[in-house]
């Protein structure tokens, strides 16, 4: 039996990289690991098959919701509802991520994913759900059913199109 696995996969930029490294260090002090498989901005992307396989086969996926710090970025202090919320949840894998504005329209923390508001809380939550498989799987399955319902109803993307209005890509 392999130990439960927590991963991050995706682009690495600040402040995301520093936050993930702090979480990883905190987990290592507790004898746990966070596998960070990221890419620097501008580097080659992993294949879609590999990306989705990682999300589907992990026990738990952690992410941040920070925007990258660069000139011209609007509202860097507001966490983003990034694609990974839907991607991980739809795979039936437990997502551990910050609560962000707008997420409650689609997913509820502790019902469809698990939220954190600090590095310390992320470490505690990840440790708890790596150990408690039954609870981890229950939330992941509830999330998957919710994500499937949103996708089948097209409500996730329709809501985004409505919000964007004339700026929507349609």
Short mmCIF file of N, CA and C in Angstrom, two decimals:
data_model
loop_
_atom_site.label_atom_id
_atom_site.label_comp_id
_atom_site.label_asym_id
_atom_site.label_seq_id
_atom_site.Cartn_x
_atom_site.Cartn_y
_atom_site.Cartn_z
N UNK A 1 0.85 -1.19 0.00
CA UNK A 1 0.00 0.00 0.00
C UNK A 1 0.88 1.24 0.00
N UNK A 2 0.60 2.13 -0.94
CA UNK A 2 1.36 3.38 -0.99
C UNK A 2 0.75 4.39 -0.02
N UNK A 3 1.58 5.26 0.53
CA UNK A 3 1.01 6.30 1.41
C UNK A 3 0.15 7.27 0.59
N UNK A 4 -0.81 7.89 1.24
CA UNK A 4 -1.64 8.88 0.56
C UNK A 4 -0.77 9.99 0.02
N UNK A 5 -1.19 10.55 -1.10
CA UNK A 5 -0.35 11.50 -1.83
C UNK A 5 -1.03 12.85 -2.00
N UNK A 6 -0.31 13.91 -1.64
CA UNK A 6 -0.75 15.28 -1.90
C UNK A 6 0.15 15.85 -2.98
N UNK A 7 -0.47 16.49 -3.97
CA UNK A 7 0.32 17.04 -5.07
C UNK A 7 -0.11 18.46 -5.40
N UNK A 8 0.76 19.15 -6.10
CA UNK A 8 0.42 20.38 -6.82
C UNK A 8 0.92 20.16 -8.23
N UNK A 9 0.15 20.58 -9.20
CA UNK A 9 0.60 20.58 -10.58
C UNK A 9 0.08 21.86 -11.23
N UNK A 10 0.92 22.50 -12.00
CA UNK A 10 0.53 23.74 -12.66
C UNK A 10 1.67 24.72 -12.75
N UNK A 11 1.36 25.94 -13.12
CA UNK A 11 2.37 26.98 -13.29
C UNK A 11 2.88 27.47 -11.94
N UNK A 12 4.17 27.76 -11.91
CA UNK A 12 4.79 28.28 -10.69
C UNK A 12 5.18 29.74 -10.91
N UNK A 13 4.72 30.58 -10.04
CA UNK A 13 5.04 32.00 -10.06
C UNK A 13 4.82 32.51 -8.65
N UNK A 14 5.30 33.70 -8.38
CA UNK A 14 5.11 34.30 -7.06
C UNK A 14 3.76 34.99 -6.99
N UNK A 15 3.10 34.88 -5.87
CA UNK A 15 3.52 34.30 -4.61
C UNK A 15 3.23 32.81 -4.46
N UNK A 16 2.65 32.18 -5.51
CA UNK A 16 2.28 30.76 -5.43
C UNK A 16 3.45 29.88 -5.02
N UNK A 17 4.60 30.06 -5.66
CA UNK A 17 5.76 29.19 -5.39
C UNK A 17 6.16 29.24 -3.92
N UNK A 18 6.23 30.43 -3.36
CA UNK A 18 6.63 30.57 -1.95
C UNK A 18 5.61 29.92 -1.01
N UNK A 19 4.33 30.09 -1.31
CA UNK A 19 3.28 29.50 -0.47
C UNK A 19 3.37 27.98 -0.51
N UNK A 20 3.53 27.42 -1.70
CA UNK A 20 3.63 25.96 -1.83
C UNK A 20 4.87 25.43 -1.12
N UNK A 21 5.98 26.15 -1.21
CA UNK A 21 7.21 25.71 -0.54
C UNK A 21 7.04 25.73 0.98
N UNK A 22 6.33 26.72 1.49
CA UNK A 22 6.06 26.78 2.94
C UNK A 22 5.18 25.61 3.38
N UNK A 23 4.16 25.31 2.58
CA UNK A 23 3.28 24.17 2.89
C UNK A 23 4.09 22.88 2.85
N UNK A 24 4.90 22.72 1.83
CA UNK A 24 5.72 21.52 1.68
C UNK A 24 6.64 21.34 2.89
N UNK A 25 7.31 22.41 3.30
CA UNK A 25 8.22 22.34 4.45
C UNK A 25 7.46 21.97 5.73
N UNK A 26 6.29 22.54 5.92
CA UNK A 26 5.48 22.24 7.10
C UNK A 26 5.03 20.79 7.11
N UNK A 27 4.66 20.26 5.96
CA UNK A 27 4.26 18.86 5.88
C UNK A 27 5.43 17.93 6.13
N UNK A 28 6.61 18.29 5.62
CA UNK A 28 7.79 17.46 5.83
C UNK A 28 8.14 17.35 7.31
N UNK A 29 7.91 18.41 8.07
CA UNK A 29 8.15 18.36 9.51
C UNK A 29 7.22 17.35 10.19
N UNK A 30 6.11 17.04 9.55
CA UNK A 30 5.14 16.08 10.09
C UNK A 30 5.27 14.70 9.43
N UNK A 31 6.33 14.55 8.64
CA UNK A 31 6.56 13.27 7.98
C UNK A 31 5.72 13.03 6.74
N UNK A 32 5.15 14.09 6.18
CA UNK A 32 4.31 13.99 4.99
C UNK A 32 4.98 14.73 3.83
N UNK A 33 4.52 14.44 2.62
CA UNK A 33 5.12 15.11 1.46
C UNK A 33 4.05 15.81 0.63
N UNK A 34 4.48 16.85 -0.01
CA UNK A 34 3.71 17.53 -1.05
C UNK A 34 4.58 17.49 -2.29
N UNK A 35 4.14 16.77 -3.29
CA UNK A 35 4.89 16.71 -4.54
C UNK A 35 4.49 17.90 -5.40
N UNK A 36 5.45 18.76 -5.67
CA UNK A 36 5.20 19.94 -6.50
C UNK A 36 5.76 19.67 -7.88
N UNK A 37 4.86 19.56 -8.85
CA UNK A 37 5.27 19.38 -10.23
C UNK A 37 4.75 20.57 -11.01
N UNK A 38 5.58 21.57 -11.09
CA UNK A 38 5.15 22.79 -11.74
C UNK A 38 6.07 23.15 -12.87
N UNK A 39 5.69 24.17 -13.55
CA UNK A 39 6.53 24.68 -14.63
C UNK A 39 6.67 26.18 -14.46
N UNK A 40 7.84 26.64 -14.79
CA UNK A 40 8.07 28.07 -14.78
C UNK A 40 7.30 28.69 -15.93
N UNK A 41 6.87 29.91 -15.77
CA UNK A 41 6.14 30.59 -16.84
C UNK A 41 7.00 30.63 -18.09
N UNK A 42 6.38 30.32 -19.22
CA UNK A 42 7.09 30.33 -20.49
C UNK A 42 7.73 29.00 -20.84
N UNK A 43 7.84 28.08 -19.89
CA UNK A 43 8.43 26.78 -20.20
C UNK A 43 7.37 25.88 -20.82
N UNK A 44 7.80 24.75 -21.36
CA UNK A 44 6.89 23.84 -22.05
C UNK A 44 5.84 23.29 -21.10
N UNK A 45 4.64 23.19 -21.59
CA UNK A 45 3.54 22.63 -20.80
C UNK A 45 3.62 21.12 -20.84
N UNK A 46 3.11 20.49 -19.81
CA UNK A 46 2.98 19.04 -19.80
C UNK A 46 1.81 18.66 -20.71
N UNK A 47 1.78 17.45 -21.17
CA UNK A 47 0.68 17.03 -22.05
C UNK A 47 -0.63 17.03 -21.25
N UNK A 48 -1.72 17.21 -21.97
CA UNK A 48 -3.04 17.17 -21.32
C UNK A 48 -3.28 15.83 -20.66
N UNK A 49 -2.86 14.75 -21.32
CA UNK A 49 -3.06 13.41 -20.76
C UNK A 49 -2.33 13.28 -19.42
N UNK A 50 -1.08 13.75 -19.38
CA UNK A 50 -0.30 13.68 -18.14
C UNK A 50 -0.91 14.56 -17.06
N UNK A 51 -1.32 15.77 -17.40
CA UNK A 51 -1.93 16.70 -16.45
C UNK A 51 -3.18 16.07 -15.82
N UNK A 52 -4.11 15.60 -16.65
CA UNK A 52 -5.35 15.04 -16.15
C UNK A 52 -5.11 13.75 -15.38
N UNK A 53 -4.13 12.97 -15.80
CA UNK A 53 -3.79 11.74 -15.08
C UNK A 53 -3.30 12.05 -13.67
N UNK A 54 -2.47 13.08 -13.55
CA UNK A 54 -1.98 13.49 -12.23
C UNK A 54 -3.13 13.91 -11.33
N UNK A 55 -4.05 14.71 -11.87
CA UNK A 55 -5.18 15.17 -11.08
C UNK A 55 -6.06 13.99 -10.66
N UNK A 56 -6.32 13.09 -11.56
CA UNK A 56 -7.21 11.96 -11.30
C UNK A 56 -6.60 10.96 -10.32
N UNK A 57 -5.30 10.75 -10.38
CA UNK A 57 -4.66 9.70 -9.58
C UNK A 57 -4.13 10.16 -8.23
N UNK A 58 -4.17 11.44 -7.97
CA UNK A 58 -3.72 11.95 -6.66
C UNK A 58 -4.82 11.70 -5.63
N UNK A 59 -4.43 11.62 -4.38
CA UNK A 59 -5.41 11.53 -3.30
C UNK A 59 -5.95 12.91 -2.97
N UNK A 60 -5.12 13.90 -3.15
CA UNK A 60 -5.45 15.26 -2.74
C UNK A 60 -4.61 16.20 -3.59
N UNK A 61 -5.23 17.24 -4.12
CA UNK A 61 -4.53 18.27 -4.89
C UNK A 61 -4.67 19.59 -4.15
N UNK A 62 -3.55 20.23 -3.92
CA UNK A 62 -3.55 21.54 -3.27
C UNK A 62 -3.23 22.60 -4.32
N UNK A 63 -3.86 23.74 -4.20
CA UNK A 63 -3.54 24.85 -5.09
C UNK A 63 -3.69 26.16 -4.33
N UNK A 64 -3.21 27.20 -4.94
CA UNK A 64 -3.40 28.55 -4.42
C UNK A 64 -4.36 29.26 -5.38
N UNK A 65 -4.76 30.45 -5.03
CA UNK A 65 -5.66 31.22 -5.87
C UNK A 65 -5.09 32.61 -6.11
N UNK A 66 -3.78 32.71 -5.99
CA UNK A 66 -3.12 34.01 -6.15
C UNK A 66 -2.87 34.33 -7.61
N UNK A 67 -2.96 35.61 -7.92
CA UNK A 67 -2.52 36.05 -9.23
C UNK A 67 -1.02 36.24 -9.19
N UNK A 68 -0.39 36.12 -10.35
CA UNK A 68 1.05 36.37 -10.37
C UNK A 68 1.30 37.86 -10.21
N UNK A 69 2.40 38.17 -9.56
CA UNK A 69 2.76 39.55 -9.34
C UNK A 69 3.53 40.05 -10.55
N UNK A 70 2.88 40.91 -11.33
CA UNK A 70 3.52 41.51 -12.49
C UNK A 70 2.84 42.83 -12.77
N UNK A 71 3.53 43.70 -13.46
CA UNK A 71 2.93 45.00 -13.73
C UNK A 71 1.73 44.83 -14.64
N UNK A 72 0.70 45.59 -14.37
CA UNK A 72 -0.51 45.54 -15.16
C UNK A 72 -1.55 44.56 -14.65
N UNK A 73 -1.21 43.75 -13.66
CA UNK A 73 -2.19 42.81 -13.12
C UNK A 73 -3.14 43.56 -12.20
N UNK A 74 -4.41 43.37 -12.43
CA UNK A 74 -5.43 44.04 -11.61
C UNK A 74 -5.69 43.27 -10.34
N UNK A 75 -5.92 43.94 -9.28
CA UNK A 75 -6.43 43.40 -8.03
C UNK A 75 -5.69 42.16 -7.57
N UNK A 76 -4.39 42.25 -7.42
CA UNK A 76 -3.59 41.09 -7.01
C UNK A 76 -3.95 40.62 -5.61
N UNK A 77 -4.61 41.43 -4.84
CA UNK A 77 -4.99 41.07 -3.47
C UNK A 77 -6.26 40.22 -3.44
N UNK A 78 -6.94 40.05 -4.56
CA UNK A 78 -8.17 39.26 -4.60
C UNK A 78 -7.84 37.86 -5.13
N UNK A 79 -8.12 36.82 -4.35
CA UNK A 79 -7.87 35.46 -4.84
C UNK A 79 -8.78 35.14 -6.02
N UNK A 80 -8.27 34.32 -6.95
CA UNK A 80 -8.99 33.99 -8.19
C UNK A 80 -9.66 32.64 -8.15
N UNK A 81 -10.82 32.56 -8.73
CA UNK A 81 -11.48 31.28 -8.96
C UNK A 81 -10.86 30.70 -10.24
N UNK A 82 -9.76 29.97 -10.05
CA UNK A 82 -9.01 29.44 -11.19
C UNK A 82 -9.65 28.15 -11.69
N UNK A 83 -9.29 27.75 -12.91
CA UNK A 83 -9.85 26.55 -13.53
C UNK A 83 -9.66 25.31 -12.67
N UNK A 84 -8.57 25.25 -11.89
CA UNK A 84 -8.27 24.05 -11.13
C UNK A 84 -9.40 23.68 -10.17
N UNK A 85 -10.20 24.65 -9.74
CA UNK A 85 -11.32 24.31 -8.87
C UNK A 85 -12.24 23.31 -9.59
N UNK A 86 -12.63 23.60 -10.79
CA UNK A 86 -13.50 22.70 -11.53
C UNK A 86 -12.74 21.45 -11.98
N UNK A 87 -11.51 21.61 -12.43
CA UNK A 87 -10.75 20.47 -12.97
C UNK A 87 -10.54 19.38 -11.92
N UNK A 88 -10.03 19.75 -10.78
CA UNK A 88 -9.73 18.75 -9.74
C UNK A 88 -11.02 18.14 -9.21
N UNK A 89 -11.98 18.98 -8.90
CA UNK A 89 -13.23 18.49 -8.34
C UNK A 89 -13.91 17.53 -9.31
N UNK A 90 -13.89 17.85 -10.61
CA UNK A 90 -14.55 16.97 -11.58
C UNK A 90 -13.85 15.63 -11.73
N UNK A 91 -12.57 15.54 -11.34
CA UNK A 91 -11.83 14.28 -11.39
C UNK A 91 -12.19 13.35 -10.24
N UNK A 92 -12.91 13.85 -9.25
CA UNK A 92 -13.22 13.04 -8.08
C UNK A 92 -12.06 12.97 -7.11
N UNK A 93 -11.21 13.97 -7.16
CA UNK A 93 -10.06 14.09 -6.26
C UNK A 93 -10.34 15.23 -5.30
N UNK A 94 -9.91 15.08 -4.06
CA UNK A 94 -10.13 16.15 -3.09
C UNK A 94 -9.28 17.36 -3.43
N UNK A 95 -9.91 18.51 -3.53
CA UNK A 95 -9.21 19.77 -3.73
C UNK A 95 -9.08 20.48 -2.40
N UNK A 96 -7.86 20.94 -2.11
CA UNK A 96 -7.60 21.78 -0.95
C UNK A 96 -7.14 23.12 -1.51
N UNK A 97 -7.95 24.15 -1.30
CA UNK A 97 -7.70 25.45 -1.94
C UNK A 97 -8.33 26.56 -1.10
N UNK A 98 -7.86 27.78 -1.31
CA UNK A 98 -8.47 28.90 -0.59
C UNK A 98 -9.92 29.13 -1.03
N UNK A 99 -10.71 29.68 -0.12
CA UNK A 99 -12.03 30.16 -0.52
C UNK A 99 -11.80 31.43 -1.32
N UNK A 100 -12.55 31.56 -2.39
CA UNK A 100 -12.40 32.74 -3.24
C UNK A 100 -13.77 33.35 -3.52
N UNK A 101 -13.80 34.64 -3.85
CA UNK A 101 -15.07 35.25 -4.20
C UNK A 101 -15.70 34.49 -5.37
N UNK A 102 -16.98 34.18 -5.25
CA UNK A 102 -17.71 33.52 -6.32
C UNK A 102 -17.74 32.00 -6.23
N UNK A 103 -16.89 31.39 -5.42
CA UNK A 103 -16.84 29.93 -5.38
C UNK A 103 -18.14 29.34 -4.83
N UNK A 104 -18.80 30.05 -3.92
CA UNK A 104 -20.02 29.52 -3.31
C UNK A 104 -21.16 29.36 -4.31
N UNK A 105 -21.06 30.07 -5.41
CA UNK A 105 -22.07 29.91 -6.46
C UNK A 105 -22.01 28.50 -7.04
N UNK A 106 -20.82 27.89 -7.00
CA UNK A 106 -20.62 26.59 -7.62
C UNK A 106 -20.34 25.45 -6.63
N UNK A 107 -19.47 25.73 -5.65
CA UNK A 107 -19.01 24.69 -4.73
C UNK A 107 -19.00 25.20 -3.29
N UNK A 108 -19.30 24.30 -2.36
CA UNK A 108 -19.31 24.66 -0.94
C UNK A 108 -18.12 24.02 -0.23
N UNK A 109 -17.35 24.84 0.51
CA UNK A 109 -16.26 24.28 1.30
C UNK A 109 -16.79 23.25 2.30
N UNK A 110 -16.01 22.23 2.53
CA UNK A 110 -16.30 21.06 3.39
C UNK A 110 -17.37 20.13 2.81
N UNK A 111 -18.03 20.55 1.75
CA UNK A 111 -18.98 19.66 1.07
C UNK A 111 -18.42 19.18 -0.27
N UNK A 112 -17.80 20.11 -1.03
CA UNK A 112 -17.28 19.78 -2.36
C UNK A 112 -15.76 19.90 -2.45
N UNK A 113 -15.16 20.66 -1.58
CA UNK A 113 -13.71 20.82 -1.49
C UNK A 113 -13.41 21.29 -0.07
N UNK A 114 -12.12 21.37 0.26
CA UNK A 114 -11.73 21.82 1.60
C UNK A 114 -10.93 23.10 1.43
N UNK A 115 -11.28 24.10 2.23
CA UNK A 115 -10.62 25.40 2.09
C UNK A 115 -9.61 25.64 3.21
N UNK A 116 -8.72 26.58 2.93
CA UNK A 116 -7.77 27.05 3.94
C UNK A 116 -7.56 28.54 3.74
N UNK A 117 -7.15 29.21 4.83
CA UNK A 117 -6.94 30.65 4.74
C UNK A 117 -5.52 31.06 5.13
N UNK A 118 -4.67 30.09 5.47
CA UNK A 118 -3.28 30.38 5.80
C UNK A 118 -2.44 29.14 5.54
N UNK A 119 -1.14 29.33 5.47
CA UNK A 119 -0.23 28.20 5.28
C UNK A 119 -0.40 27.19 6.40
N UNK A 120 -0.47 27.66 7.64
CA UNK A 120 -0.61 26.76 8.78
C UNK A 120 -1.90 25.94 8.69
N UNK A 121 -2.98 26.59 8.32
CA UNK A 121 -4.25 25.88 8.17
C UNK A 121 -4.17 24.87 7.03
N UNK A 122 -3.52 25.23 5.94
CA UNK A 122 -3.35 24.30 4.81
C UNK A 122 -2.61 23.05 5.26
N UNK A 123 -1.56 23.21 6.02
CA UNK A 123 -0.78 22.06 6.53
C UNK A 123 -1.66 21.17 7.38
N UNK A 124 -2.43 21.76 8.29
CA UNK A 124 -3.33 20.99 9.16
C UNK A 124 -4.38 20.23 8.36
N UNK A 125 -4.99 20.92 7.40
CA UNK A 125 -6.05 20.33 6.59
C UNK A 125 -5.50 19.19 5.73
N UNK A 126 -4.37 19.42 5.10
CA UNK A 126 -3.78 18.38 4.24
C UNK A 126 -3.44 17.15 5.08
N UNK A 127 -2.82 17.37 6.24
CA UNK A 127 -2.49 16.25 7.11
C UNK A 127 -3.75 15.47 7.49
N UNK A 128 -4.77 16.18 7.90
CA UNK A 128 -6.02 15.55 8.34
C UNK A 128 -6.61 14.67 7.23
N UNK A 129 -6.72 15.23 6.02
CA UNK A 129 -7.38 14.49 4.95
C UNK A 129 -6.49 13.42 4.32
N UNK A 130 -5.19 13.53 4.45
CA UNK A 130 -4.33 12.43 4.01
C UNK A 130 -4.52 11.22 4.93
N UNK A 131 -4.75 11.48 6.20
CA UNK A 131 -4.93 10.41 7.18
C UNK A 131 -6.35 9.85 7.14
N UNK A 132 -7.34 10.70 6.92
CA UNK A 132 -8.75 10.30 6.99
C UNK A 132 -9.33 10.05 5.59
N UNK A 133 -9.02 8.89 5.07
CA UNK A 133 -9.38 8.52 3.70
C UNK A 133 -10.89 8.54 3.47
N UNK A 134 -11.66 8.03 4.39
CA UNK A 134 -13.11 7.95 4.20
C UNK A 134 -13.71 9.35 4.05
N UNK A 135 -13.31 10.29 4.89
CA UNK A 135 -13.82 11.66 4.78
C UNK A 135 -13.33 12.34 3.50
N UNK A 136 -12.06 12.08 3.17
CA UNK A 136 -11.47 12.64 1.94
C UNK A 136 -12.28 12.17 0.73
N UNK A 137 -12.56 10.88 0.66
CA UNK A 137 -13.28 10.34 -0.49
C UNK A 137 -14.73 10.81 -0.52
N UNK A 138 -15.34 10.98 0.65
CA UNK A 138 -16.73 11.46 0.70
C UNK A 138 -16.84 12.86 0.09
N UNK A 139 -15.96 13.76 0.51
CA UNK A 139 -16.00 15.13 -0.03
C UNK A 139 -15.65 15.14 -1.51
N UNK A 140 -14.65 14.35 -1.90
CA UNK A 140 -14.25 14.28 -3.31
C UNK A 140 -15.41 13.77 -4.17
N UNK A 141 -16.13 12.76 -3.71
CA UNK A 141 -17.26 12.23 -4.48
C UNK A 141 -18.41 13.21 -4.56
N UNK A 142 -18.70 13.91 -3.45
CA UNK A 142 -19.74 14.94 -3.48
C UNK A 142 -19.36 16.04 -4.46
N UNK A 143 -18.10 16.42 -4.45
CA UNK A 143 -17.63 17.43 -5.39
C UNK A 143 -17.76 16.98 -6.83
N UNK A 144 -17.39 15.73 -7.09
CA UNK A 144 -17.47 15.21 -8.46
C UNK A 144 -18.92 15.23 -8.96
N UNK A 145 -19.85 14.83 -8.11
CA UNK A 145 -21.26 14.84 -8.52
C UNK A 145 -21.73 16.27 -8.79
N UNK A 146 -21.31 17.21 -7.96
CA UNK A 146 -21.68 18.62 -8.17
C UNK A 146 -21.07 19.14 -9.47
N UNK A 147 -19.78 18.85 -9.70
CA UNK A 147 -19.11 19.31 -10.92
C UNK A 147 -19.79 18.73 -12.16
N UNK A 148 -20.13 17.44 -12.11
CA UNK A 148 -20.82 16.81 -13.24
C UNK A 148 -22.15 17.51 -13.52
N UNK A 149 -22.89 17.83 -12.46
CA UNK A 149 -24.17 18.51 -12.64
C UNK A 149 -23.97 19.89 -13.26
N UNK A 150 -22.95 20.59 -12.83
CA UNK A 150 -22.67 21.92 -13.39
C UNK A 150 -22.28 21.82 -14.87
N UNK A 151 -21.45 20.85 -15.19
CA UNK A 151 -21.00 20.69 -16.58
C UNK A 151 -22.18 20.28 -17.47
N UNK A 152 -22.96 19.30 -17.01
CA UNK A 152 -24.09 18.83 -17.81
C UNK A 152 -25.13 19.94 -18.03
N UNK A 153 -25.30 20.79 -17.04
CA UNK A 153 -26.26 21.90 -17.16
C UNK A 153 -25.65 23.11 -17.86
N UNK A 154 -24.35 23.04 -18.12
CA UNK A 154 -23.60 24.15 -18.72
C UNK A 154 -23.65 25.42 -17.86
N UNK A 155 -24.09 25.31 -16.61
CA UNK A 155 -24.28 26.49 -15.77
C UNK A 155 -22.96 27.15 -15.37
N UNK A 156 -21.88 26.39 -15.24
CA UNK A 156 -20.60 26.97 -14.87
C UNK A 156 -20.17 28.00 -15.92
N UNK A 157 -20.14 27.57 -17.18
CA UNK A 157 -19.68 28.47 -18.24
C UNK A 157 -20.73 29.52 -18.59
N UNK A 158 -22.00 29.17 -18.54
CA UNK A 158 -23.04 30.16 -18.80
C UNK A 158 -22.99 31.28 -17.77
N UNK A 159 -22.74 30.93 -16.50
CA UNK A 159 -22.62 31.96 -15.46
C UNK A 159 -21.46 32.88 -15.74
N UNK A 160 -20.36 32.32 -16.19
CA UNK A 160 -19.19 33.14 -16.51
C UNK A 160 -19.49 34.03 -17.70
N UNK A 161 -20.15 33.49 -18.74
CA UNK A 161 -20.52 34.30 -19.90
C UNK A 161 -21.45 35.44 -19.52
N UNK A 162 -22.43 35.17 -18.67
CA UNK A 162 -23.35 36.21 -18.21
C UNK A 162 -22.59 37.29 -17.46
N UNK A 163 -21.69 36.87 -16.58
CA UNK A 163 -20.92 37.83 -15.81
C UNK A 163 -20.06 38.71 -16.73
N UNK A 164 -19.44 38.09 -17.73
CA UNK A 164 -18.57 38.83 -18.64
C UNK A 164 -19.35 39.72 -19.60
N UNK A 165 -20.60 39.37 -19.85
CA UNK A 165 -21.45 40.17 -20.73
C UNK A 165 -20.86 40.31 -22.11
N UNK A 166 -20.68 41.54 -22.57
CA UNK A 166 -20.16 41.78 -23.91
C UNK A 166 -18.71 41.37 -24.08
N UNK A 167 -18.00 41.14 -22.98
CA UNK A 167 -16.60 40.72 -23.07
C UNK A 167 -16.46 39.21 -23.22
N UNK A 168 -17.58 38.49 -23.20
CA UNK A 168 -17.56 37.03 -23.32
C UNK A 168 -17.06 36.62 -24.68
N UNK A 169 -16.37 35.49 -24.76
CA UNK A 169 -15.86 34.97 -26.02
C UNK A 169 -16.94 34.27 -26.85
N UNK A 170 -18.00 33.83 -26.20
CA UNK A 170 -19.13 33.11 -26.83
C UNK A 170 -18.63 32.21 -27.90
#
